[in-house]
Coordinates of C-alpha atoms and ligand atoms in Angstrom, one line a residue:
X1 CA -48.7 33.9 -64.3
X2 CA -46.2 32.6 -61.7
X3 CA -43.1 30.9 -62.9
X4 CA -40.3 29.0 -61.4
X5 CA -36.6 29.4 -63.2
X6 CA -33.5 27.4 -62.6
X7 CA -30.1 28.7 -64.6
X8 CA -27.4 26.6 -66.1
X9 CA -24.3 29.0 -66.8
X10 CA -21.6 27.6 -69.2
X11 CA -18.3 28.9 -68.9
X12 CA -15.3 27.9 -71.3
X13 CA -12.6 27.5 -69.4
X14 CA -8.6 26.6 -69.7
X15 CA -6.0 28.0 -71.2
X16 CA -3.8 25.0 -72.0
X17 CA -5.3 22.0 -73.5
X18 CA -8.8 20.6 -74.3
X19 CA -10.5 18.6 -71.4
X20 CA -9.7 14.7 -73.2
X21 CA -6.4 15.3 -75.7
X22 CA -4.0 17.9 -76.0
X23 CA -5.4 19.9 -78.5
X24 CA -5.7 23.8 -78.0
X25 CA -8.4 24.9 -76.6
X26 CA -9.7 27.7 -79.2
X27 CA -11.6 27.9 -82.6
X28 CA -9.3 27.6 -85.3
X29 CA -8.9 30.4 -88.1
X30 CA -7.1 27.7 -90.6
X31 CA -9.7 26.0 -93.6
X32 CA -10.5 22.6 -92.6
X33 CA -8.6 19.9 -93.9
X34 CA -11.3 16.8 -93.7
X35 CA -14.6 16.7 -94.3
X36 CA -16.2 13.1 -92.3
X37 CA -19.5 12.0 -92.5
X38 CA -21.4 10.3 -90.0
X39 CA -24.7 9.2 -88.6
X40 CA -25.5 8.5 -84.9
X41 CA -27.9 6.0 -82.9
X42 CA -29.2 6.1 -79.4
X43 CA -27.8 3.6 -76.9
X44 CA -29.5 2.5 -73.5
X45 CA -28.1 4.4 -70.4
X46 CA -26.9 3.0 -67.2
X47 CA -30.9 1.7 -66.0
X48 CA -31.5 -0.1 -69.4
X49 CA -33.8 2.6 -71.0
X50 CA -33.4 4.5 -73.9
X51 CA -34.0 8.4 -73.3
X52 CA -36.6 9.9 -75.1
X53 CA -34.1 13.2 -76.5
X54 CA -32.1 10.6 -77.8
X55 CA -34.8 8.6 -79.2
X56 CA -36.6 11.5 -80.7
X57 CA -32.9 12.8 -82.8
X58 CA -32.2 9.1 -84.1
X59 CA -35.7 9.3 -85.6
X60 CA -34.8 12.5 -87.9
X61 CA -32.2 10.2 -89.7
X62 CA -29.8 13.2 -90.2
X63 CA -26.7 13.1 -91.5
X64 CA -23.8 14.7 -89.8
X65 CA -20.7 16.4 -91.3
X66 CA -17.6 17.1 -89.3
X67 CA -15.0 19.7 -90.5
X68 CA -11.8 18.7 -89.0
X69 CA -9.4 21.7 -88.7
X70 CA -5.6 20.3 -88.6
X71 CA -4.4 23.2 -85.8
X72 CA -6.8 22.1 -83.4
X73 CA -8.2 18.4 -83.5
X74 CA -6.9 15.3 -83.1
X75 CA -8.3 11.9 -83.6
X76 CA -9.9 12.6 -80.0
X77 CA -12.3 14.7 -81.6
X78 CA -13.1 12.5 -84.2
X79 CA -13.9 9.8 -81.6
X80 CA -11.1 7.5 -83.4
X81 CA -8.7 7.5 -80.5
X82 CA -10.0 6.6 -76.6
X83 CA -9.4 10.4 -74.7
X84 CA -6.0 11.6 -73.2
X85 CA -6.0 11.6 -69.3
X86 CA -8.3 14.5 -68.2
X87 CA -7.0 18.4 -68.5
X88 CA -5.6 18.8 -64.6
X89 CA -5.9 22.9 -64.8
X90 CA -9.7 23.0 -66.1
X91 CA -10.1 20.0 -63.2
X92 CA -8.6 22.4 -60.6
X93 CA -11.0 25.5 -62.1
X94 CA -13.9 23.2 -61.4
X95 CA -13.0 22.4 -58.0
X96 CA -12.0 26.3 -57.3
X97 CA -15.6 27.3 -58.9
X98 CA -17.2 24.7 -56.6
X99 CA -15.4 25.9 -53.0
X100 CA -16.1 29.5 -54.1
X101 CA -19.8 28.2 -54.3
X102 CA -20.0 26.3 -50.7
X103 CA -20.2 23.1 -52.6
X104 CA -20.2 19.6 -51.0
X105 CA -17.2 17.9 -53.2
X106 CA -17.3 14.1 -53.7
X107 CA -14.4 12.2 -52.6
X108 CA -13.5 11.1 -55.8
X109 CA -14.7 12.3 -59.0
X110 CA -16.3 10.2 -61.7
X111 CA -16.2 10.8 -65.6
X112 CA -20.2 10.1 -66.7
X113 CA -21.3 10.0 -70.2
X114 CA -24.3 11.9 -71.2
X115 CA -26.0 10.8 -74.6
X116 CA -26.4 13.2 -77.0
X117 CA -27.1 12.1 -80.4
X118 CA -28.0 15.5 -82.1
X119 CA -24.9 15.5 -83.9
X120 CA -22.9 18.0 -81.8
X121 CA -20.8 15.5 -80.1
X122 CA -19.3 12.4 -83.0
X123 CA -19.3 9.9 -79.9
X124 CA -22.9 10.2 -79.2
X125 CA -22.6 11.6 -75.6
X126 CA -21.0 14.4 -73.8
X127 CA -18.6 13.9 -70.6
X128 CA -19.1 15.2 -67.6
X129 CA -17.5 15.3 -64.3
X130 CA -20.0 16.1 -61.4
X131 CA -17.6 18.3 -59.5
X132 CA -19.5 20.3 -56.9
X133 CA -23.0 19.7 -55.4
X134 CA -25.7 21.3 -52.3
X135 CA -24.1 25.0 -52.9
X136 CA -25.4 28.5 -52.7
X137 CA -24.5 31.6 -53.6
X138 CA -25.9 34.9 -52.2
X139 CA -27.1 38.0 -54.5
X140 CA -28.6 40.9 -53.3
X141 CA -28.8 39.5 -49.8
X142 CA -30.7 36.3 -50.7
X143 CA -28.9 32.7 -51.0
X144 CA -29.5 30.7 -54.4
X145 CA -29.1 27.2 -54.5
X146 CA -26.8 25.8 -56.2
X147 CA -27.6 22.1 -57.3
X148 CA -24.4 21.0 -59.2
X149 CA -21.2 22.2 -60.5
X150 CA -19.8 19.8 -63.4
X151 CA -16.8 20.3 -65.8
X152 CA -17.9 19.2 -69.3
X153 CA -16.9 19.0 -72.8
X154 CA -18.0 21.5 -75.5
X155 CA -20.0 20.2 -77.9
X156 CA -19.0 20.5 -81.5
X157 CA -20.2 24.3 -83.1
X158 CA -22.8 24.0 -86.2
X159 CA -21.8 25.4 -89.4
X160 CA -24.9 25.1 -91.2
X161 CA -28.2 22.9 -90.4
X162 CA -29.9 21.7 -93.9
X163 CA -33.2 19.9 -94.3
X164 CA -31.4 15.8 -93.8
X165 CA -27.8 17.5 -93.0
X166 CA -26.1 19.3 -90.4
X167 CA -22.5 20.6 -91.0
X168 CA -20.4 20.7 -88.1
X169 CA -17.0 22.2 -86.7
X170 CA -14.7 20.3 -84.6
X171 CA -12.1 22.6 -83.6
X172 CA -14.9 23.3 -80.8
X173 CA -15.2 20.1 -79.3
X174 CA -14.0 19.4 -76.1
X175 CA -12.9 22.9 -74.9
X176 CA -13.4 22.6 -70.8
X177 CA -17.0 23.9 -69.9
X178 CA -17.5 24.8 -66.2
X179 CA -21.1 24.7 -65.7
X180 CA -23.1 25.4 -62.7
X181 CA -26.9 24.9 -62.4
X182 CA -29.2 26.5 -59.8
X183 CA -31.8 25.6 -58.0
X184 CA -35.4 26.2 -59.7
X185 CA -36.4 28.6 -57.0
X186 CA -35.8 31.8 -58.8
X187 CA -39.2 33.8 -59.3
X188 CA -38.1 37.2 -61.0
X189 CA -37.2 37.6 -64.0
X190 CA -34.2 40.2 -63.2
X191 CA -33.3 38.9 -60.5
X192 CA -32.2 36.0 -62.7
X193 CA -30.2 38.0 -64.9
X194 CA -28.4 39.2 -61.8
X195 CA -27.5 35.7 -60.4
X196 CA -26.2 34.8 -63.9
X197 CA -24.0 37.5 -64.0
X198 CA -22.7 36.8 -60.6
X199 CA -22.2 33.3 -61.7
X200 CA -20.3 34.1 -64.1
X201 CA -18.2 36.6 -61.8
X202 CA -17.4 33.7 -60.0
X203 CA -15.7 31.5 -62.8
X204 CA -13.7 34.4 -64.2
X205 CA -12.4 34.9 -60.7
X206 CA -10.3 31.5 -60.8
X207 CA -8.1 33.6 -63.9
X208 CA -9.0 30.7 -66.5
X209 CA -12.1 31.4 -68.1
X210 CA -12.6 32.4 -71.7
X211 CA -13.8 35.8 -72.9
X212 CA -15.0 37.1 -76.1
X213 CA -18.6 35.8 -78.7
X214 CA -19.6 32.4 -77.5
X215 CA -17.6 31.8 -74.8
X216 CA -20.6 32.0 -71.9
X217 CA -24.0 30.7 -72.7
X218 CA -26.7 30.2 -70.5
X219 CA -29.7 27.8 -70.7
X220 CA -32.5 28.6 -68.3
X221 CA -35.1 26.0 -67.0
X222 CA -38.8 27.6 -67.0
X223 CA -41.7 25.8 -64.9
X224 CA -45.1 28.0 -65.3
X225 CA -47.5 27.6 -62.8
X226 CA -50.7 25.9 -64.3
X227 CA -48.0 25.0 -67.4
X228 CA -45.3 22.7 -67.5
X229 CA -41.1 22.8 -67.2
X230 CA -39.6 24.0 -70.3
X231 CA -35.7 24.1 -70.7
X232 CA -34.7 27.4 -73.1
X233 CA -30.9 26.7 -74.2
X234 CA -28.0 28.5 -76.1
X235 CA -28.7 32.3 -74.0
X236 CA -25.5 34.4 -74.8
X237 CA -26.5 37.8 -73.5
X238 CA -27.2 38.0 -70.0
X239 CA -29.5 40.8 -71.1
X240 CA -31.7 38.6 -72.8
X241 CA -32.6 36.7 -70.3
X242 CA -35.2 38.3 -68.8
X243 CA -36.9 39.2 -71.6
X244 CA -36.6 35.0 -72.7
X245 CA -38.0 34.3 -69.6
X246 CA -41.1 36.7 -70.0
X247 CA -41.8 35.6 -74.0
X248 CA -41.7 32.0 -72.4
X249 CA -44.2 32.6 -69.7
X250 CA -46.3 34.1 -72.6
X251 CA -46.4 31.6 -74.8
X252 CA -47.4 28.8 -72.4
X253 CA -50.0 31.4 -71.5
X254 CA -50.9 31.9 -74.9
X255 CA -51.6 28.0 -75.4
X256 CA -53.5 27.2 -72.1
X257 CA -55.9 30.1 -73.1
X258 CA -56.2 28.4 -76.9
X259 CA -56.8 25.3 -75.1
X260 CA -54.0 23.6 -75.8
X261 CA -51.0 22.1 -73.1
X262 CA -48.0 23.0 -72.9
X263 CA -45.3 20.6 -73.4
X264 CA -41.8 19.8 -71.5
X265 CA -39.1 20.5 -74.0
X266 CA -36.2 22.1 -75.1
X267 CA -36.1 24.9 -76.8
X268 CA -33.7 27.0 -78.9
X269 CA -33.0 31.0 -77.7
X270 CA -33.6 32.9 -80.9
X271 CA -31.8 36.5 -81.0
X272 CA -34.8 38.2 -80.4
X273 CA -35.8 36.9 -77.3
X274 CA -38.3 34.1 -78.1
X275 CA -37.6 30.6 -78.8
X276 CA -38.0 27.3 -81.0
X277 CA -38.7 23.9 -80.5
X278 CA -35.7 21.6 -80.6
X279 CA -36.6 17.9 -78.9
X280 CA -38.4 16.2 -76.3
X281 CA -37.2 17.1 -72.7
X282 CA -34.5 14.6 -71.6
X283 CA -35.4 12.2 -68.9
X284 CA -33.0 10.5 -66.6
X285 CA -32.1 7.5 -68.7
X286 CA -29.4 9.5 -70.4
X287 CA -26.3 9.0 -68.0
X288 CA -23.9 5.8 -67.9
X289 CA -20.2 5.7 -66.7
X290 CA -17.3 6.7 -68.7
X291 CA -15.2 3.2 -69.3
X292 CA -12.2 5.0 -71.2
X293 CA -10.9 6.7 -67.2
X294 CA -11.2 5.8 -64.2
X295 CA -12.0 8.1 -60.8
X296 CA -10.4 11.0 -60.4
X297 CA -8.5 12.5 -56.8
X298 CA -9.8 16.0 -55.8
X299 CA -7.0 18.2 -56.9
X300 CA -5.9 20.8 -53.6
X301 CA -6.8 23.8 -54.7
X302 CA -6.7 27.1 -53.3
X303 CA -9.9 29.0 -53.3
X304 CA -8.9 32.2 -55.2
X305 CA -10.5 35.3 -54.2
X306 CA -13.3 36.7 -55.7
X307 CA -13.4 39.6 -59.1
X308 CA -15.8 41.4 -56.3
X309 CA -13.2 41.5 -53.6
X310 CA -10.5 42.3 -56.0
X311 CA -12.4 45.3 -56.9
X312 CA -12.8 46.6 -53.7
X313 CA -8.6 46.4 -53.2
X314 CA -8.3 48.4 -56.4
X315 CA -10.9 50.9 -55.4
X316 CA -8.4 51.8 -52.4
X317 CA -5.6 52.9 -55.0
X318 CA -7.0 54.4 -58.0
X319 CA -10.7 55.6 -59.2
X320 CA -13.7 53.2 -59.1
X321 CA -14.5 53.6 -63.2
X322 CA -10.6 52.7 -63.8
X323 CA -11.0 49.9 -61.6
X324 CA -13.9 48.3 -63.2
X325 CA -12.0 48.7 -66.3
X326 CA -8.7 47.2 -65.1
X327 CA -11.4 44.1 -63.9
X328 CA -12.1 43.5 -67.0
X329 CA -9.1 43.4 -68.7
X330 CA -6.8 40.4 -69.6
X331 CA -3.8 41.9 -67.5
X332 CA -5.9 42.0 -64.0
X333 CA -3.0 40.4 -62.2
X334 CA -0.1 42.0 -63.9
X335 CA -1.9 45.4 -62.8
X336 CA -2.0 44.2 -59.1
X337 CA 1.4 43.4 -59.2
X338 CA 3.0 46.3 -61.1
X339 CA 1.1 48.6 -59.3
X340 CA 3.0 47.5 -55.7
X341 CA 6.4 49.4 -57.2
X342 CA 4.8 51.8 -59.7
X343 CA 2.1 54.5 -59.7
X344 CA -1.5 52.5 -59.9
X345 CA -2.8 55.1 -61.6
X346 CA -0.5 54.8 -64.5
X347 CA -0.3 51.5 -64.7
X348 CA -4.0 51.0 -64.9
X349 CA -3.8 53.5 -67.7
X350 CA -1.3 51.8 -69.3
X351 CA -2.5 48.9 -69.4
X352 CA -6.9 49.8 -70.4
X353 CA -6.0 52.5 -72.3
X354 CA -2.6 53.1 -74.1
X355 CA -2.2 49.1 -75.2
X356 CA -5.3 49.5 -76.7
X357 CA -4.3 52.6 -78.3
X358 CA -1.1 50.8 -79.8
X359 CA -3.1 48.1 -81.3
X360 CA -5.7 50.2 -83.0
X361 CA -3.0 52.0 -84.5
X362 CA -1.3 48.5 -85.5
X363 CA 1.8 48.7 -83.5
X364 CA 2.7 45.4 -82.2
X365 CA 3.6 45.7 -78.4
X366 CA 5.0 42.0 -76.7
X367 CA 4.2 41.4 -73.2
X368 CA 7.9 40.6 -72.6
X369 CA 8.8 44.1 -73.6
X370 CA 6.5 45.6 -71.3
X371 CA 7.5 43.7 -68.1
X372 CA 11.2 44.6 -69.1
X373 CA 10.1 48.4 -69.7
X374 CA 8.4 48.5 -66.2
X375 CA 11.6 46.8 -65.1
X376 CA 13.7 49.4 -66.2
X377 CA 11.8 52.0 -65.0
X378 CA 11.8 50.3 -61.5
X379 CA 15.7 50.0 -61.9
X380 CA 15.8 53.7 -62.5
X381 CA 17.2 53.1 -65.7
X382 CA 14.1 55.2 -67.5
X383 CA 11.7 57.2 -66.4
X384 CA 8.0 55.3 -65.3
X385 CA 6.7 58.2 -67.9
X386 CA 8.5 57.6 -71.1
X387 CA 7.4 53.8 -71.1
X388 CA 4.7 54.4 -73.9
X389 CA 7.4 56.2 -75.6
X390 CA 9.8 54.1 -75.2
X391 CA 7.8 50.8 -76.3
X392 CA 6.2 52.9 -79.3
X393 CA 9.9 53.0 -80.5
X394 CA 10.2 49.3 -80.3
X395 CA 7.5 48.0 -81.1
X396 CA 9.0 49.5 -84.8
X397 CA 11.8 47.3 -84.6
X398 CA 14.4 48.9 -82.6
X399 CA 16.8 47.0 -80.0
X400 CA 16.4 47.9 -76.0
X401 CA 19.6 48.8 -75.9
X402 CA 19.9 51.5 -78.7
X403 CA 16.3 53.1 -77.6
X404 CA 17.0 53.3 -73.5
X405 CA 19.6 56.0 -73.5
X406 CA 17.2 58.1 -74.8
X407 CA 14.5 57.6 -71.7
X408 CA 17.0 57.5 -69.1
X409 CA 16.5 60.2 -66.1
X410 CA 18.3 63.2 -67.0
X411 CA 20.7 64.4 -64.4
X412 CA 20.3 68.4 -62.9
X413 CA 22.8 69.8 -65.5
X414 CA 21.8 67.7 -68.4
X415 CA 18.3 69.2 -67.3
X416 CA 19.6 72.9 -67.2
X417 CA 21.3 72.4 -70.2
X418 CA 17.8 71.9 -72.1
X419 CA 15.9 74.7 -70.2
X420 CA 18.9 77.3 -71.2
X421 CA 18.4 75.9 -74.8
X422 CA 14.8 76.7 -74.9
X423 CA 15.0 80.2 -73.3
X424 CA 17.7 81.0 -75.7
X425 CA 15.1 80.1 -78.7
X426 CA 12.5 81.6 -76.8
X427 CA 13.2 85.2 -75.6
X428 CA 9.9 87.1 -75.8
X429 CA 8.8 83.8 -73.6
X430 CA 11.3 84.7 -70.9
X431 CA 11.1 88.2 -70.9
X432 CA 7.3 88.0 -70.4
X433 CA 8.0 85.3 -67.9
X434 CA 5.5 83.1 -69.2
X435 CA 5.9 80.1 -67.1
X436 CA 4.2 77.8 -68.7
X437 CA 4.5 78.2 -72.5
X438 CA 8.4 77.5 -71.7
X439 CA 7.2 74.7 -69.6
X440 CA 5.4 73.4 -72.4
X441 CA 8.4 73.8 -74.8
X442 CA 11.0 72.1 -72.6
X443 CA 8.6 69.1 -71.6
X444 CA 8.7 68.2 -75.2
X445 CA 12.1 68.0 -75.6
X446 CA 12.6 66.5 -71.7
X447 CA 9.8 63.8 -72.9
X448 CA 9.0 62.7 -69.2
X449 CA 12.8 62.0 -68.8
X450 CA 12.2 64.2 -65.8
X451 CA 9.5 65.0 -63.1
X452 CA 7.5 67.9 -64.2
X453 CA 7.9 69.6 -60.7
X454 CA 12.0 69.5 -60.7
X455 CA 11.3 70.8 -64.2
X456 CA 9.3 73.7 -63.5
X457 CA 11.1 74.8 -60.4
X458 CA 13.9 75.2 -62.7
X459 CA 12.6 76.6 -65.3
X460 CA 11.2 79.2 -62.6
X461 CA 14.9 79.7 -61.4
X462 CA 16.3 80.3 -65.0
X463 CA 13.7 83.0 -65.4
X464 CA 13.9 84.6 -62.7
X465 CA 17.8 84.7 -63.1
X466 CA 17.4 86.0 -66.6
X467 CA 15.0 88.7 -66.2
X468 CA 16.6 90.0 -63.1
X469 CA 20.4 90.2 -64.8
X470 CA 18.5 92.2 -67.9
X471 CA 16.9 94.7 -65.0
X472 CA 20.2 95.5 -63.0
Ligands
ZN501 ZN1 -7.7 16.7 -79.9

């Protein structure tokens, strides 16, 4: 059977604040301190008519509990207070993730409210700023639509769902959500798990989305030919979506052949790729202006460049694998920069592979310390080499000061003076001019306090000096 599919990407985004208070904009890991119980009705939108989504969760009569977690809510949250003005650096990510995607940008943006009344939001609806609209974006040689780009509020996260109750947690409300929706023209299944991805490239690129479990999800819009528009929500693997798209395409299959009609809903993504029924599709009737702020200016933004075409600057200074890695780590931009006065290669491999190292072994490295150790090394105060070395020492609690003497370029006769110590200790070494056992010795006591080629040249001369004096 043919099917139509249309993507919705959601991106948290923002590193600040929350979109309406001033909350941080992460889960929190403290108990909660409240516990508030409410229930929630449907209200007409802007037309007059009550949606039928809405309509159909008031009906259930359930009960709503909100865990209120003191470290990150506010009375925002709790819908007690009207909202803060509106987060300016997820408003500028919107508008970034809008030019990157050829949007048409309204001249002044307006704060909607979306009813929701399933619990996940304690007001009832979900704002959200229409940001972008009429885009595209081009994968594999072919242009997507893109029909909107909005910044919205993350809804509350369940805790548990009971037979009359659900238990919610509010520390999640109101993190910024970039969310761009497609066109439903997309007619392969992979091919939709590539423009996701892409998507998703392209809101990482303005340096302010979240990473880590739950922090994309995707909801994909199904219309089977002969069947009807089904909307499949809550998709966290990009990998999955494929296969949700095929198990969908099946089961409306499954129930024309049984005789039966398919209806438009949505549906819940269950891990293993199929789905469950969770209401009635919404209609229209859903939207009405938020009264609490008024329009909004379009921030000037600058369009930032692209993860893709930052990839293919990296490529030009150090291998393709250590780029991708470097991509995907937090410390992108410090790479780029630290990489214009220091060797790329080491600094990529600083930065994917020996931080990492530190913290699985527990040592506690500060970012501070290692812009001042890249700074000394830059100075000429230490050598680039001995910065792991050097940071292992302090990140065990000694001062800058009393640790830097130790990595500081040794000068020629400093240098001798260890290579003369080590072919004292080692005479069978010298005399059976094994170059590079000696090397080996005196590199651990030099510990990259000096360039292995000034060391080995020496260590060459001192030999050769040596076992030519013992021959005349
Ligand atoms: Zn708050």
């Amino acid at each position: 059977m043919k099917f139509r599919c249309g993507l919705e990407v959601h991106v948290r985004v923002g590193k600040k604040r929350k979109l309406f208070c001033h909350c941080p904009p992460r889960l929190s890991d403290t108990e909660p301190s409240l516990r508030v119980t409410r229930r929630l009705r449907a209200v007409s939108g802007e037309a007059g008519l009550k949606d039928r989504a809405a309509i159909f969760e008031e009906r259930s009569g359930r009960e709503f509990v909100y865990l209120f977690y003191p470290d990150t809510c506010c009375l925002v949250e709790l819908d007690e207070e009207p909202i803060h003005e509106i987060d300016p650096e997820s408003l500028e990510c919107a508008v970034k993730v809008a030019r990157l995607l050829h949007c048409d940008i309204p001249d002044r943006l307006y704060v909607m409210r979306k009813i929701v009344v399933d619990g996940s939001n304690t007001s009832g609806f979900q704002r959200t700023v229409l940001v972008g609209l009429n885009g595209w974006i081009e994968v594999d040689r072919r242009k997507v639509g893109i029909k909107s780009v909005c910044l919205e509020e993350e809804s509350a996260g369940i805790v548990e769902k009971g037979e009359k109750k659900t238990v919610f947690r509010l520390d999640r409300l109101g993190i910024p959500l970039v969310e761009i929706s497609t066109e439903p023209v997309i007619t392969d299944a992979e091919f939709a798990r590539k423009v996701a991805e892409k998507l998703c490239m392209i809101v990482r690129s303005t340096g302010l989305a979240h990473r880590g479990l739950g922090s994309v999800r995707q909801d994909l819009n199904v219309s089977v030919e002969g069947g009807t528009r089904v909307e499949i929500k809550g998709v966290q693997e990009l990998e999955m979506i494929p296969k949700i798209i095929e198990a969908e395409v099946e089961r409306q299959a499954g129930l024309i052949s049984s005789g039966k009609k398919p209806e438009p809903e949505t549906r819940a993504a269950l891990p293993d790729g199929s789905s469950e029924f969770m209401r009635p599709l919404p209609g229209s009737e859903r939207m009405y202006p938020e009264t609490d702020i008024g329009p909004l200016d379009v921030p000037e933004v600058e369009v930032p460049e692209t993860l893709e075409e930052r990839l293919e600057r990296l490529k030009r200074r150090i291998p393709e694998q250590l780029a991708r890695q470097v991509l995907k780590s937090e410390y992108l931009d410090l790479v780029e920069k630290l990489s214009e006065k220091h060797d790329p290669v080491f600094v990529a491999h600083f930065f994917t592979s020996v931080l990492k190292d530190f913290r699985r072994r527990g040592l506690e490295v500060r970012e501070e310390d290692v812009i001042s150790a890249f700074s000394l090394a830059e100075k000429g105060k230490i050598e680039e080499k001995a910065i792991p070395d050097l940071l292992e020492e302090v990140s065990s609690g000694k001062a800058f000061e009393d640790v830097v003497p130790k990595y500081s370029p040794l000068d020629r006769s400093e240098l001798e003076r260890i290579v003369l110590e080590v072919a004292a200790e080692n005479p069978d070494l010298v005399e059976r001019k094994n170059l590079k056992a000696l090397m080996g010795e005196v590199m651990k006591k030099v510990k990259g306090r000096a360039p292995g080629s000034e060391v080995f040249s020496l260590v060459k001369e001192v030999v050769s000096r040596r076992t030519s004096s013992a021959s005349s």
